[in-house]
XYZ file of C-alpha atoms in Angstrom:
115
model
C 19.928 -17.087 -5.085
C 20.989 -13.455 -4.822
C 21.553 -11.544 -8.064
C 25.101 -10.243 -8.507
C 23.978 -6.579 -8.596
C 22.009 -7.062 -5.365
C 24.996 -8.802 -3.765
C 27.254 -5.887 -4.755
C 24.805 -3.403 -3.246
C 24.489 -5.354 -0.001
C 28.209 -5.956 0.438
C 29.071 -2.342 -0.396
C 26.465 -0.928 1.969
C 27.582 -3.202 4.799
C 31.195 -2.188 4.157
C 30.141 1.459 4.511
C 30.998 2.426 0.922
C 29.275 5.812 0.594
C 29.353 5.662 -3.207
C 27.505 2.338 -3.229
C 25.089 3.493 -0.510
C 24.252 6.552 -2.623
C 23.732 4.380 -5.712
C 21.574 2.016 -3.626
C 19.337 4.881 -2.490
C 19.022 6.171 -6.058
C 18.239 2.683 -7.341
C 15.477 1.942 -4.834
C 14.107 5.383 -3.937
C 11.215 5.281 -6.438
C 10.324 1.751 -5.347
C 10.132 2.911 -1.733
C 7.962 5.906 -2.680
C 5.582 3.720 -4.711
C 5.409 1.100 -1.947
C 4.588 3.728 0.677
C 1.910 5.208 -1.553
C 0.342 1.803 -2.317
C 0.360 0.704 1.329
C -1.172 4.006 2.391
C -3.957 3.725 -0.188
C -4.628 0.108 0.780
C -5.151 1.234 4.374
C -7.260 4.212 3.244
C -4.775 6.338 5.082
C -3.851 9.877 4.356
C -0.238 10.879 4.643
C 0.951 14.448 4.785
C 3.866 15.298 2.509
C 6.032 15.457 5.643
C 4.908 11.991 6.782
C 5.537 10.656 3.281
C 9.114 11.998 3.314
C 9.681 10.801 6.880
C 8.545 7.289 5.988
C 10.760 7.242 2.907
C 13.770 8.234 5.000
C 12.801 5.808 7.769
C 12.888 2.886 5.328
C 16.470 3.683 4.355
C 17.430 4.281 7.972
C 16.059 0.839 8.832
C 18.077 -0.695 6.015
C 21.330 1.007 7.060
C 20.823 0.980 10.845
C 22.981 -1.222 13.095
C 25.589 -1.976 10.484
C 22.957 -2.708 7.811
C 21.274 -5.421 9.878
C 18.147 -5.511 7.670
C 20.201 -5.739 4.480
C 22.313 -8.447 6.039
C 19.150 -10.460 6.802
C 18.237 -10.610 3.101
C 18.794 -14.149 1.810
C 17.115 -14.147 -1.593
C 15.278 -17.390 -0.864
C 12.341 -18.650 -2.923
C 12.959 -16.162 -5.707
C 12.681 -13.144 -3.417
C 14.585 -10.249 -4.957
C 16.194 -7.401 -3.073
C 13.478 -5.137 -4.494
C 10.788 -7.412 -2.992
C 12.590 -7.318 0.358
C 12.748 -3.523 0.304
C 9.061 -3.338 -0.718
C 8.140 -5.509 2.277
C 10.147 -3.311 4.666
C 8.479 -0.221 3.173
C 4.994 -1.646 3.695
C 5.834 -2.695 7.273
C 7.091 0.828 7.958
C 3.801 2.336 6.750
C 1.736 -0.110 8.800
C 3.830 0.664 11.888
C 3.269 4.374 11.265
C -0.509 3.945 11.075
C -0.531 1.811 14.235
C 1.445 4.426 16.141
C -0.566 7.404 14.899
C -3.840 5.592 15.532
C -2.774 4.930 19.106
C -1.537 8.505 19.518
C -4.798 9.933 18.170
C -7.083 7.620 20.114
C -9.267 9.476 22.544
C -9.561 7.670 25.853
C -13.122 6.899 26.887
C -14.405 8.479 30.010
C -15.243 5.973 32.619
C -18.818 6.359 33.833
C -19.485 4.776 37.181
C -22.297 2.274 37.250
C -24.588 2.558 40.258
């Protein structure tokens, strides 16, 4: 069951209410920062301050993108709160970042012909 405050946030964000979107970002910004930091530490990854900010902004972009598709997917099942949902999206965003940067930084092996 979705808490009334969470429902108000979701409905307001989907409706495009800038005041509610701003309140939503203020409400969950610290949670997103802490989630990014925890996920980064768990992966023994180092994030530059720029990457940290980019990931923070990316989480909110994901939540608001395509008419708030991610927010609209939140169902509040099994006691999952909106905060838990946002934490999960934050962690997935960090893991995606590390996958992409790992691939981008990978040095291709030189192929040595075998005689």
